[in-house]
Amino acid sequence: MAPRGRPPKSVLPERTLVVDNGADTIKAGFASKSPSVDNCHVIPNCIAKVPGSQKTWVGAQWDHCTDFAEMAFRRPVQKGYLVNWEAEREIWDQEFFDKGAKLYCDPHETNLILSEAPNGPAALQTNCDQMVFEEFEFAAYRRCTGASLNAWHDLPKLFRDPQRTEVEASPVECVLVVDAGYSHTTVTPVYKGRPINQAVRRLEIGGKFMTNYLKEMLSVRQMDVRDEVHMVNRMKEDTCYVSSDFRADMEKVRRDPLGSGIVVDYVMPDYTTRKRGEKRAHDPTTKKQMNKLGFVQKENGVHEYVVTLGNERFTVPELIFNPSDIGMPQAGLAEVIMQSLSKVPSGLWTIMLSNVLVVGGTPNLPGFAERLYAELRQIAPTECLVRVARAGGLDKATWLGGARLASNRDALKENVVTRQDYLEHGSARLSRWFAGEKGK
């Protein structure tokens, strides 16, 4: 538990903890003069429990779990917003304030940079500020959107532009951040390190939605996996890809499943001899045995449970580009980007479209960036150069941006609010400070 009761300090501490508090995982680590994703720790942001068991796994304890069958999850972040501080505090206490933790810190000697979803409810933001300063008592704090932190990346390097000599990290002037995360996908134009809030657009499809859709498809077509959230999520990560030509791939699977090169078998884990599922080349006899026996009999007597994946591999990720396929009244990702740009001064369109940065877990799927570029190029103005880059580390990209901000000591001083300021002025002015109105 975080120590409490010390008076605030007027001098900014040297140590800064950067926390990208995602719905699925927390990406956290201490900033250094030369930040690297190697310094970032990925912590499950959940409390997990097997129904009927008294054992629970909190945060990183998940790494010691050996049986994920029918696991139930309690997640502090819902729909992208931190709504359950009771659960989040239990995770933070273990990961940041337990003396045996890898990321142990004394909050009175530590600055905190914390990411949040754009355009969050004011009540949730105030609650977060109170927890940081009143419950945990961090010395100084910055709450900002993940897109703002991603503006601190070295974009000339990502886009292979002519390199400039960079003395200290600084935010790029214009960048359009596409954050395809667990709960949803957001499109945020960022100008000089700050999001253009009226242009932020949100697509209600993320990694969780796609996992649930894959669960439904498999449960209807092959076997009931509705309670196997963790296993199906890994199956999605191991086998799914974004098609460059959706109709052509559908036709390949329909006409010649065996010769298409798309159909694969996925061996499900039994959590005894196999801890994680495995993708294999498709064997036609596998499906026959599954239909007849309910399992595959191997020569050594081992039983395997196998799922055959065909068009499921690319129809699931297709939802982010065509939500209307399942009746969702939302535009696809490329159209959402253009809707966002319509709220930005037209003079910024050229530079925004030439600096499209994709981050988050979903862009790890093969073909994501290439498909987004192809669709954007079709609907963007012909005079605009379109470039799409994947940030290094993808799911760790927001953390790395925050670490680069913290590595610039002068910028850090300008961006954070100290606990002393908070105690003097209260929470009412904090949101104005974080919106760039400090001192007013």
Short mmCIF file of N, CA and C in Angstrom, two decimals, residues 81 117-120 145 147-148 177 184-190 194-203 336-337 339-341 343-344:
data_model
loop_
_atom_site.label_atom_id
_atom_site.label_comp_id
_atom_site.label_asym_id
_atom_site.label_seq_id
_atom_site.Cartn_x
_atom_site.Cartn_y
_atom_site.Cartn_z
N TYR A 81 -12.67 3.60 -20.20
CA TYR A 81 -12.62 4.53 -19.07
C TYR A 81 -12.39 3.79 -17.76
N ALA A 117 -8.30 7.90 -21.94
CA ALA A 117 -9.02 7.97 -23.21
C ALA A 117 -9.43 9.41 -23.49
N PRO A 118 -9.51 9.81 -24.75
CA PRO A 118 -9.90 11.19 -25.06
C PRO A 118 -11.35 11.48 -24.71
N ASN A 119 -11.60 12.74 -24.36
CA ASN A 119 -12.95 13.24 -24.06
C ASN A 119 -13.65 12.41 -22.99
N GLY A 120 -12.93 12.08 -21.93
CA GLY A 120 -13.50 11.31 -20.83
C GLY A 120 -14.45 12.14 -19.98
N THR A 145 -4.12 12.35 -22.81
CA THR A 145 -4.55 11.30 -23.71
C THR A 145 -3.33 10.55 -24.26
N ALA A 147 -2.90 9.77 -27.29
CA ALA A 147 -2.50 10.40 -28.55
C ALA A 147 -1.49 11.52 -28.32
N SER A 148 -1.68 12.30 -27.24
CA SER A 148 -0.74 13.37 -26.92
C SER A 148 0.65 12.82 -26.65
N VAL A 177 -3.16 10.27 -34.95
CA VAL A 177 -2.93 9.02 -34.22
C VAL A 177 -4.16 8.13 -34.31
N HIS A 184 -11.82 -0.06 -27.92
CA HIS A 184 -12.33 0.68 -29.07
C HIS A 184 -11.16 1.17 -29.91
N THR A 185 -11.48 1.86 -30.99
CA THR A 185 -10.46 2.47 -31.84
C THR A 185 -10.74 3.97 -31.91
N THR A 186 -9.73 4.77 -31.62
CA THR A 186 -9.91 6.22 -31.65
C THR A 186 -9.00 6.85 -32.70
N VAL A 187 -9.50 7.90 -33.31
CA VAL A 187 -8.74 8.69 -34.27
C VAL A 187 -8.60 10.09 -33.69
N THR A 188 -7.35 10.52 -33.48
CA THR A 188 -7.10 11.80 -32.80
C THR A 188 -6.06 12.62 -33.56
N PRO A 189 -6.45 13.74 -34.18
CA PRO A 189 -5.45 14.66 -34.73
C PRO A 189 -4.79 15.42 -33.57
N VAL A 190 -3.47 15.49 -33.61
CA VAL A 190 -2.71 16.16 -32.55
C VAL A 190 -1.90 17.29 -33.17
N ARG A 194 -0.95 18.62 -28.55
CA ARG A 194 -2.27 18.64 -27.90
C ARG A 194 -3.34 18.13 -28.87
N PRO A 195 -4.26 17.32 -28.36
CA PRO A 195 -5.31 16.79 -29.25
C PRO A 195 -6.29 17.88 -29.66
N ILE A 196 -6.78 17.78 -30.88
CA ILE A 196 -7.86 18.67 -31.33
C ILE A 196 -9.17 17.98 -30.95
N ASN A 197 -9.70 18.33 -29.79
CA ASN A 197 -10.78 17.54 -29.18
C ASN A 197 -12.03 17.43 -30.04
N GLN A 198 -12.38 18.49 -30.75
CA GLN A 198 -13.60 18.45 -31.55
C GLN A 198 -13.46 17.53 -32.75
N ALA A 199 -12.23 17.12 -33.06
CA ALA A 199 -12.00 16.24 -34.21
C ALA A 199 -11.79 14.79 -33.81
N VAL A 200 -11.82 14.50 -32.51
CA VAL A 200 -11.63 13.12 -32.06
C VAL A 200 -12.83 12.28 -32.47
N ARG A 201 -12.57 11.12 -33.06
CA ARG A 201 -13.63 10.21 -33.46
C ARG A 201 -13.35 8.82 -32.87
N ARG A 202 -14.43 8.12 -32.51
CA ARG A 202 -14.30 6.83 -31.84
C ARG A 202 -15.10 5.76 -32.60
N LEU A 203 -14.44 4.66 -32.90
CA LEU A 203 -15.06 3.51 -33.54
C LEU A 203 -15.22 2.43 -32.47
N VAL A 336 -13.79 7.02 -40.99
CA VAL A 336 -13.75 7.71 -39.69
C VAL A 336 -12.59 8.70 -39.65
N ILE A 337 -11.47 8.32 -40.24
CA ILE A 337 -10.32 9.23 -40.31
C ILE A 337 -10.68 10.49 -41.10
N GLN A 339 -13.69 11.68 -41.55
CA GLN A 339 -14.65 12.44 -40.74
C GLN A 339 -13.92 13.29 -39.71
N SER A 340 -12.88 12.71 -39.13
CA SER A 340 -12.08 13.46 -38.16
C SER A 340 -11.40 14.65 -38.81
N LEU A 341 -10.82 14.43 -39.98
CA LEU A 341 -10.12 15.53 -40.67
C LEU A 341 -11.07 16.64 -41.10
N LYS A 343 -13.08 18.10 -39.38
CA LYS A 343 -13.17 19.07 -38.28
C LYS A 343 -11.85 19.79 -38.03
N VAL A 344 -10.89 19.54 -38.90
CA VAL A 344 -9.57 20.17 -38.80
C VAL A 344 -9.43 21.19 -39.91
#
